[in-house]
CSV table of C-alpha atoms in Angstrom, one decimal:
chain,number,residue,atom,x,y,z
A,1,UNK,CA,0.0,0.0,-0.1
A,2,UNK,CA,1.2,3.5,-0.7
A,3,UNK,CA,0.3,7.0,-1.5
A,4,UNK,CA,0.3,7.9,-5.2
A,5,UNK,CA,-0.3,11.6,-4.9
A,6,UNK,CA,-1.5,14.1,-2.2
A,7,UNK,CA,-2.8,17.4,-2.9
A,8,UNK,CA,-3.9,20.1,-0.4
A,9,UNK,CA,-6.9,22.6,-1.3
A,10,UNK,CA,-7.5,25.8,0.7
A,11,UNK,CA,-11.1,24.6,1.6
A,12,UNK,CA,-12.9,21.7,3.1
A,13,UNK,CA,-13.6,19.0,0.2
A,14,UNK,CA,-17.1,17.6,1.0
A,15,UNK,CA,-17.5,15.8,-2.4
A,16,UNK,CA,-15.1,14.9,-5.2
A,17,UNK,CA,-15.1,13.0,-8.6
A,18,UNK,CA,-12.5,12.5,-11.2
A,19,UNK,CA,-13.1,12.4,-14.9
A,20,UNK,CA,-11.9,9.2,-17.0
A,21,UNK,CA,-8.2,9.8,-16.9
A,22,UNK,CA,-7.9,11.9,-13.7
A,23,UNK,CA,-6.7,14.9,-15.5
A,24,UNK,CA,-9.6,16.9,-14.1
A,25,UNK,CA,-11.5,16.7,-10.9
A,26,UNK,CA,-14.9,18.1,-9.6
A,27,UNK,CA,-14.8,19.3,-6.1
A,28,UNK,CA,-17.4,20.7,-3.8
A,29,UNK,CA,-15.8,23.3,-1.6
A,30,UNK,CA,-18.7,22.9,1.2
A,31,UNK,CA,-20.9,25.2,-0.6
A,32,UNK,CA,-23.5,25.5,-3.3
A,33,UNK,CA,-20.8,25.4,-6.1
A,34,UNK,CA,-18.9,22.7,-7.9
A,35,UNK,CA,-15.4,23.6,-9.0
A,36,UNK,CA,-13.6,21.7,-11.8
A,37,UNK,CA,-9.9,21.8,-11.9
A,38,UNK,CA,-7.2,20.7,-14.4
A,39,UNK,CA,-4.2,19.1,-13.4
A,40,UNK,CA,-0.8,20.1,-14.6
A,41,UNK,CA,2.1,18.3,-13.0
A,42,UNK,CA,1.4,18.8,-9.1
A,43,UNK,CA,-0.6,21.8,-9.9
A,44,UNK,CA,-4.3,22.2,-10.2
A,45,UNK,CA,-6.0,25.1,-12.2
A,46,UNK,CA,-9.5,26.0,-11.8
A,47,UNK,CA,-11.3,25.9,-15.1
A,48,UNK,CA,-15.1,25.9,-14.5
A,49,UNK,CA,-17.5,26.7,-11.5
A,50,UNK,CA,-20.9,25.2,-11.7
A,51,UNK,CA,-23.4,27.4,-9.8
A,52,UNK,CA,-27.1,26.3,-10.4
A,53,UNK,CA,-27.5,25.0,-6.9
A,54,UNK,CA,-29.0,27.0,-4.1
A,55,UNK,CA,-27.9,25.2,-1.2
A,56,UNK,CA,-24.9,23.0,-0.4
A,57,UNK,CA,-24.0,20.4,-3.0
A,58,UNK,CA,-24.1,16.8,-1.4
A,59,UNK,CA,-22.7,14.6,-4.2
A,60,UNK,CA,-21.0,14.8,-7.4
A,61,UNK,CA,-20.6,11.9,-9.8
A,62,UNK,CA,-18.6,12.1,-13.1
A,63,UNK,CA,-19.6,9.4,-15.8
A,64,UNK,CA,-16.3,8.2,-17.3
A,65,UNK,CA,-17.6,7.2,-20.8
A,66,UNK,CA,-20.4,9.7,-21.4
A,67,UNK,CA,-18.4,12.7,-19.7
A,68,UNK,CA,-21.6,13.8,-17.9
A,69,UNK,CA,-21.6,15.1,-14.5
A,70,UNK,CA,-24.6,14.7,-12.2
A,71,UNK,CA,-24.8,16.8,-8.9
A,72,UNK,CA,-27.3,16.7,-6.2
A,73,UNK,CA,-28.1,19.2,-3.4
A,74,UNK,CA,-29.9,20.1,0.0
A,75,UNK,CA,-32.0,22.4,-2.4
A,76,UNK,CA,-33.8,19.2,-3.4
A,77,UNK,CA,-32.6,19.3,-6.9
A,78,UNK,CA,-30.2,17.3,-9.2
A,79,UNK,CA,-28.5,18.6,-12.3
A,80,UNK,CA,-26.9,16.5,-15.2
A,81,UNK,CA,-24.0,18.7,-16.8
A,82,UNK,CA,-23.0,18.3,-20.4
A,83,UNK,CA,-19.8,19.8,-21.8
A,84,UNK,CA,-20.3,22.0,-24.8
A,85,UNK,CA,-16.8,21.4,-26.6
A,86,UNK,CA,-17.1,24.3,-28.9
A,87,UNK,CA,-17.8,27.0,-26.1
A,88,UNK,CA,-16.1,25.2,-23.6
A,89,UNK,CA,-18.9,25.4,-21.0
A,90,UNK,CA,-20.8,23.0,-18.7
A,91,UNK,CA,-24.5,23.3,-19.6
A,92,UNK,CA,-26.9,22.1,-16.9
A,93,UNK,CA,-30.2,20.2,-17.2
A,94,UNK,CA,-32.6,20.1,-14.5
A,95,UNK,CA,-33.8,16.7,-13.3
A,96,UNK,CA,-37.4,16.1,-12.3
A,97,UNK,CA,-36.7,14.6,-8.9
A,98,UNK,CA,-40.2,15.1,-7.3
A,99,UNK,CA,-38.7,15.1,-3.9
A,100,UNK,CA,-39.8,17.5,-0.9
A,101,UNK,CA,-36.6,16.9,1.2
A,102,UNK,CA,-32.8,17.3,0.5
A,103,UNK,CA,-31.1,15.1,-2.0
A,104,UNK,CA,-28.4,13.4,-0.4
A,105,UNK,CA,-26.3,11.2,-2.8
A,106,UNK,CA,-26.4,10.6,-6.8
A,107,UNK,CA,-24.7,7.9,-8.5
A,108,UNK,CA,-24.7,6.8,-12.2
A,109,UNK,CA,-25.4,3.1,-13.0
A,110,UNK,CA,-22.6,1.1,-14.6
A,111,UNK,CA,-24.0,1.5,-18.2
A,112,UNK,CA,-24.6,5.3,-17.6
A,113,UNK,CA,-28.0,5.4,-18.9
A,114,UNK,CA,-29.6,6.3,-15.6
A,115,UNK,CA,-28.8,7.1,-12.0
A,116,UNK,CA,-30.1,7.0,-8.6
A,117,UNK,CA,-30.6,10.0,-6.2
A,118,UNK,CA,-31.1,9.4,-2.5
A,119,UNK,CA,-33.1,11.7,-0.5
A,120,UNK,CA,-34.5,12.8,2.9
A,121,UNK,CA,-38.1,12.2,1.4
A,122,UNK,CA,-37.8,8.5,2.4
A,123,UNK,CA,-37.3,7.3,-1.2
A,124,UNK,CA,-34.8,6.9,-3.9
A,125,UNK,CA,-35.3,8.5,-7.2
A,126,UNK,CA,-34.4,6.4,-10.3
A,127,UNK,CA,-33.7,8.9,-13.1
A,128,UNK,CA,-33.5,8.2,-16.8
A,129,UNK,CA,-33.7,10.3,-20.1
A,130,UNK,CA,-37.3,10.4,-21.3
A,131,UNK,CA,-36.9,10.7,-25.1
A,132,UNK,CA,-40.7,11.9,-25.5
A,133,UNK,CA,-40.3,14.7,-23.0
A,134,UNK,CA,-36.5,15.4,-24.0
A,135,UNK,CA,-35.6,15.5,-20.3
A,136,UNK,CA,-34.5,13.6,-17.2
A,137,UNK,CA,-37.4,12.0,-15.4
A,138,UNK,CA,-37.7,9.8,-12.2
A,139,UNK,CA,-39.5,7.0,-10.8
A,140,UNK,CA,-39.5,6.5,-7.0
A,141,UNK,CA,-38.6,3.6,-4.7
A,142,UNK,CA,-40.5,4.2,-1.6
A,143,UNK,CA,-41.9,1.1,0.5
A,144,UNK,CA,-40.5,0.0,3.0
A,145,UNK,CA,-37.9,2.9,3.5
A,146,UNK,CA,-39.0,4.5,6.7
A,147,UNK,CA,-36.4,7.4,6.9
A,148,UNK,CA,-33.8,9.4,5.0
A,149,UNK,CA,-31.8,7.6,2.5
A,150,UNK,CA,-28.1,8.4,2.9
A,151,UNK,CA,-26.5,6.3,0.2
A,152,UNK,CA,-27.0,4.2,-2.9
A,153,UNK,CA,-24.8,1.9,-5.0
A,154,UNK,CA,-25.7,0.0,-8.3
A,155,UNK,CA,-25.1,-3.8,-8.9
A,156,UNK,CA,-23.0,-4.6,-12.0
A,157,UNK,CA,-25.9,-5.8,-13.9
A,158,UNK,CA,-27.1,-2.3,-14.0
A,159,UNK,CA,-30.5,-3.1,-12.6
A,160,UNK,CA,-30.3,-3.9,-8.9
A,161,UNK,CA,-29.8,-1.1,-6.5
A,162,UNK,CA,-28.6,-0.9,-2.8
A,163,UNK,CA,-29.6,1.7,-0.3
A,164,UNK,CA,-28.8,2.6,3.1
A,165,UNK,CA,-30.9,4.7,5.3
A,166,UNK,CA,-31.3,6.2,8.8
A,167,UNK,CA,-33.9,3.6,9.8
A,168,UNK,CA,-31.0,1.5,10.5
A,169,UNK,CA,-31.3,-0.8,7.3
A,170,UNK,CA,-29.8,-1.7,4.2
A,171,UNK,CA,-31.8,-2.8,1.3
A,172,UNK,CA,-31.5,-4.1,-2.2
A,173,UNK,CA,-34.2,-3.2,-4.6
A,174,UNK,CA,-34.8,-3.6,-8.4
A,175,UNK,CA,-34.5,-0.5,-10.4
A,176,UNK,CA,-35.6,-2.1,-13.8
A,177,UNK,CA,-37.0,0.6,-16.2
A,178,UNK,CA,-38.7,-0.9,-19.0
A,179,UNK,CA,-37.6,0.4,-22.3
A,180,UNK,CA,-34.2,1.4,-20.8
A,181,UNK,CA,-32.8,-1.8,-19.3
A,182,UNK,CA,-32.5,-5.5,-20.7
A,183,UNK,CA,-34.2,-8.2,-18.5
A,184,UNK,CA,-31.3,-9.3,-16.1
A,185,UNK,CA,-30.3,-12.9,-15.6
A,186,UNK,CA,-31.6,-14.7,-12.6
A,187,UNK,CA,-29.3,-14.4,-9.6
A,188,UNK,CA,-29.1,-15.0,-5.9
A,189,UNK,CA,-30.9,-11.8,-5.5
A,190,UNK,CA,-34.1,-13.0,-7.5
A,191,UNK,CA,-35.4,-14.1,-10.8
A,192,UNK,CA,-38.5,-11.7,-11.7
A,193,UNK,CA,-37.4,-8.2,-10.9
A,194,UNK,CA,-40.0,-5.7,-11.7
A,195,UNK,CA,-39.3,-2.0,-10.6
A,196,UNK,CA,-39.2,-1.5,-6.9
A,197,UNK,CA,-39.0,-5.2,-5.9
A,198,UNK,CA,-37.3,-5.8,-2.6
A,199,UNK,CA,-34.5,-8.1,-3.1
A,200,UNK,CA,-33.0,-8.1,0.4
A,201,UNK,CA,-33.0,-6.1,3.8
A,202,UNK,CA,-30.5,-6.2,6.4
A,203,UNK,CA,-30.2,-4.4,9.8
A,204,UNK,CA,-27.2,-2.6,11.3
A,205,UNK,CA,-25.9,-4.9,14.1
A,206,UNK,CA,-26.5,-2.1,16.8
A,207,UNK,CA,-29.1,0.0,15.1
A,208,UNK,CA,-26.8,2.7,13.6
A,209,UNK,CA,-27.5,4.8,10.7
A,210,UNK,CA,-26.2,3.2,7.4
A,211,UNK,CA,-23.8,5.7,5.9
A,212,UNK,CA,-22.6,3.8,2.9
A,213,UNK,CA,-23.4,0.6,0.9
A,214,UNK,CA,-21.4,-1.1,-2.0
A,215,UNK,CA,-21.9,-4.2,-3.9
A,216,UNK,CA,-19.1,-6.6,-4.3
A,217,UNK,CA,-17.3,-6.7,-7.9
A,218,UNK,CA,-19.2,-9.8,-8.8
A,219,UNK,CA,-22.5,-8.5,-7.2
A,220,UNK,CA,-22.8,-11.5,-5.2
A,221,UNK,CA,-22.6,-9.7,-1.8
A,222,UNK,CA,-23.5,-6.2,-0.5
A,223,UNK,CA,-21.5,-4.5,2.3
A,224,UNK,CA,-22.6,-1.5,4.3
A,225,UNK,CA,-21.2,0.8,7.1
A,226,UNK,CA,-23.2,1.9,10.0
A,227,UNK,CA,-22.8,4.6,12.7
A,228,UNK,CA,-22.0,2.0,15.2
A,229,UNK,CA,-18.3,1.5,13.8
A,230,UNK,CA,-19.2,-1.7,12.0
A,231,UNK,CA,-19.1,-2.8,8.7
A,232,UNK,CA,-21.5,-5.8,7.7
A,233,UNK,CA,-21.3,-8.0,4.5
A,234,UNK,CA,-24.4,-9.9,3.4
A,235,UNK,CA,-24.3,-13.0,0.8
A,236,UNK,CA,-27.9,-13.9,-0.3
A,237,UNK,CA,-26.5,-17.1,-1.9
A,238,UNK,CA,-25.4,-18.5,1.3
A,239,UNK,CA,-27.6,-16.5,3.9
A,240,UNK,CA,-24.4,-15.2,5.5
A,241,UNK,CA,-24.7,-11.9,7.3
A,242,UNK,CA,-21.2,-11.2,8.8
A,243,UNK,CA,-20.5,-8.0,10.8
A,244,UNK,CA,-17.1,-6.6,11.9
A,245,UNK,CA,-17.0,-4.1,14.7
A,246,UNK,CA,-14.3,-1.7,15.6
A,247,UNK,CA,-13.1,0.5,18.3
A,248,UNK,CA,-12.5,3.5,15.8
A,249,UNK,CA,-14.8,6.3,15.0
A,250,UNK,CA,-17.8,5.7,12.7
A,251,UNK,CA,-17.3,4.9,9.1
A,252,UNK,CA,-19.2,7.0,6.5
A,253,UNK,CA,-18.0,5.7,3.2
A,254,UNK,CA,-16.5,2.1,1.9
A,255,UNK,CA,-15.9,0.5,-1.3
A,256,UNK,CA,-14.7,-2.9,-2.5
A,257,UNK,CA,-11.0,-3.3,-4.0
A,258,UNK,CA,-11.3,-7.0,-4.5
A,259,UNK,CA,-13.8,-9.8,-3.9
A,260,UNK,CA,-12.0,-10.4,-0.5
A,261,UNK,CA,-11.2,-6.7,0.4
A,262,UNK,CA,-12.9,-3.6,1.6
A,263,UNK,CA,-11.8,-0.3,2.4
A,264,UNK,CA,-13.7,1.9,4.8
A,265,UNK,CA,-13.0,5.2,6.1
A,266,UNK,CA,-14.8,8.3,8.0
A,267,UNK,CA,-14.4,10.2,11.2
A,268,UNK,CA,-11.2,8.4,12.2
A,269,UNK,CA,-9.3,10.0,9.3
A,270,UNK,CA,-7.6,7.0,8.2
A,271,UNK,CA,-8.7,4.4,5.2
A,272,UNK,CA,-8.9,0.9,6.9
A,273,UNK,CA,-8.8,-2.4,5.1
A,274,UNK,CA,-10.9,-5.1,5.9
A,275,UNK,CA,-10.0,-8.5,4.3
A,276,UNK,CA,-12.0,-12.0,4.4
A,277,UNK,CA,-10.0,-14.6,6.4
A,278,UNK,CA,-11.6,-17.9,5.8
A,279,UNK,CA,-15.2,-17.7,6.7
A,280,UNK,CA,-14.9,-14.3,8.6
A,281,UNK,CA,-13.9,-10.7,8.0
A,282,UNK,CA,-11.4,-8.7,10.0
A,283,UNK,CA,-9.7,-5.5,10.1
A,284,UNK,CA,-6.2,-5.9,8.7
A,285,UNK,CA,-4.4,-2.4,8.5
A,286,UNK,CA,-4.8,1.3,8.2
A,287,UNK,CA,-3.4,2.9,5.0
A,288,UNK,CA,-0.8,5.6,5.3
A,289,UNK,CA,0.5,5.2,8.9
A,290,UNK,CA,3.6,3.5,7.7
A,291,UNK,CA,4.7,6.3,5.6
A,292,UNK,CA,6.8,8.2,8.2
A,293,UNK,CA,8.7,10.3,5.9
A,294,UNK,CA,5.7,11.7,4.2
A,295,UNK,CA,4.0,12.8,7.5
A,296,UNK,CA,7.2,14.3,8.9
A,297,UNK,CA,7.5,16.3,5.7
A,298,UNK,CA,3.9,17.4,5.4
A,299,UNK,CA,3.3,17.9,9.2
A,300,UNK,CA,6.3,20.4,9.6
A,301,UNK,CA,4.7,23.7,11.1
A,302,UNK,CA,5.8,27.1,9.7
A,303,UNK,CA,6.0,28.5,13.2
A,304,UNK,CA,8.2,26.9,15.7
A,305,UNK,CA,5.5,27.6,18.6
A,306,UNK,CA,4.0,24.3,19.1
A,307,UNK,CA,0.9,25.8,21.0
A,308,UNK,CA,0.3,28.4,18.5
A,309,UNK,CA,0.2,25.9,15.6
A,310,UNK,CA,-2.0,23.5,17.6
A,311,UNK,CA,-4.7,26.3,18.1
A,312,UNK,CA,-4.2,27.7,14.6
A,313,UNK,CA,-4.8,24.4,13.0
A,314,UNK,CA,-8.0,23.4,15.1
A,315,UNK,CA,-10.3,24.8,12.3
A,316,UNK,CA,-9.3,22.0,9.8
A,317,UNK,CA,-8.1,19.2,11.9
A,318,UNK,CA,-9.5,16.8,14.8
A,319,UNK,CA,-8.7,17.5,18.3
A,320,UNK,CA,-5.4,16.1,19.3
A,321,UNK,CA,-5.2,12.9,21.1
A,322,UNK,CA,-2.4,10.4,22.2
A,323,UNK,CA,-2.2,9.6,18.3
A,324,UNK,CA,-0.9,13.0,17.6
A,325,UNK,CA,2.6,13.8,16.8
A,326,UNK,CA,4.5,16.6,18.8
A,327,UNK,CA,3.5,19.4,16.6
A,328,UNK,CA,-0.1,18.8,17.1
A,329,UNK,CA,-0.7,16.9,13.8
A,330,UNK,CA,-2.5,13.3,13.5
A,331,UNK,CA,-0.3,10.2,12.5
A,332,UNK,CA,-2.6,9.9,9.5
A,333,UNK,CA,-2.5,11.3,6.1
A,334,UNK,CA,-6.0,13.2,6.5
A,335,UNK,CA,-6.1,15.5,9.3
A,336,UNK,CA,-9.8,15.5,9.6
A,337,UNK,CA,-13.0,13.4,8.6
A,338,UNK,CA,-12.6,11.7,5.4
A,339,UNK,CA,-15.7,12.7,3.2
A,340,UNK,CA,-15.6,10.6,0.2
A,341,UNK,CA,-13.9,7.5,-1.1
A,342,UNK,CA,-13.9,6.5,-4.8
A,343,UNK,CA,-12.6,3.8,-7.3
A,344,UNK,CA,-10.2,4.8,-10.0
A,345,UNK,CA,-12.4,5.8,-12.7
A,346,UNK,CA,-10.3,3.9,-15.3
A,347,UNK,CA,-11.5,0.7,-13.6
A,348,UNK,CA,-8.4,-0.2,-11.7
A,349,UNK,CA,-9.9,-1.4,-8.5
A,350,UNK,CA,-6.6,-1.4,-6.4
A,351,UNK,CA,-6.3,2.5,-6.8
A,352,UNK,CA,-8.8,4.6,-4.9
A,353,UNK,CA,-9.1,8.3,-4.2
A,354,UNK,CA,-10.2,10.1,-0.8
A,355,UNK,CA,-11.0,13.5,0.0
A,356,UNK,CA,-11.6,15.3,3.5
A,357,UNK,CA,-12.6,18.2,5.6
A,358,UNK,CA,-8.8,19.1,6.1
A,359,UNK,CA,-8.6,20.1,2.3
A,360,UNK,CA,-6.7,17.1,1.2
A,361,UNK,CA,-7.4,14.9,-2.0
A,362,UNK,CA,-5.3,11.7,-1.7
A,363,UNK,CA,-4.6,9.1,-4.5
A,364,UNK,CA,-3.7,5.4,-3.0
A,365,UNK,CA,-2.5,2.1,-4.3
A,366,UNK,CA,-4.2,-0.6,-2.3
A,367,UNK,CA,-2.3,-3.9,-2.3
A,368,UNK,CA,-4.6,-6.9,-2.1
């Protein structure tokens, strides 16, 4: 495991998404804007600012093949942004979500012909382009969701959709859209899958909010992270539901890096690797803590007054604990909550990216 690149922006990064070759990145600086930067060596240059949203942008997803960006916000709206290559501008198209509460996460399907938007309206909006109306329309998945939906993830077959919510449950639904999707092959999740069919429901071990959910690369299992500092892996073909609890702060995002490896991170500031060991899962390591030379370089204060630096950095760092170094910095790469975790957009599952409230954007290589 190693750090491929590390970048520091002068603002909290609450959401990020790379384009297909990582030459550009879309960031939310904890505001109603989305900023698109272009990379040149180790420097990032601001190219575009997307300003249609009225309230905080909660999620960004950049489709690698179609080069479209979907954003959603606390203003209850979602936009699909398309690049006009002639004018070099991003043009927004409003999505007809039909929700009365904040949108919390948006994610393109694997084929990029539809996307899902989670919301505080106790539903998930599955959105697709209506050729008749020439705009993005939505269908809602509602029952039996009883509270705010915080996260969504697509199955590799482009039909099944997992979601996690504040009713302490993760669920798998069919998001089949007639005329858009081909009928999926039968699997352990079900055979006949009309829209909104409930294919699986799993409860958080200690009744914590479900912050993140992800399908395994083969789609046979689903994992979710809860506010009780646990991750759970459910496999319907065997009926196994395995949970791993940790003594760390809660995880708010997770992804699979292989069929036997999961990376989760959140309030504890370090990505943590869980591996399957025989019939069980266990926490095997934390990323970044073995890179002492990097920490000693980036943590060097500009002022020799340790107390001054400690208080000066409180706005962007966690409170110091016994895990801090002598200058008040944490022993992790990120110095505050990790807000998002993504796969490499080119499809390399062993490379991931993280962003955090400390303004850092970090690229990692995760060894299996």
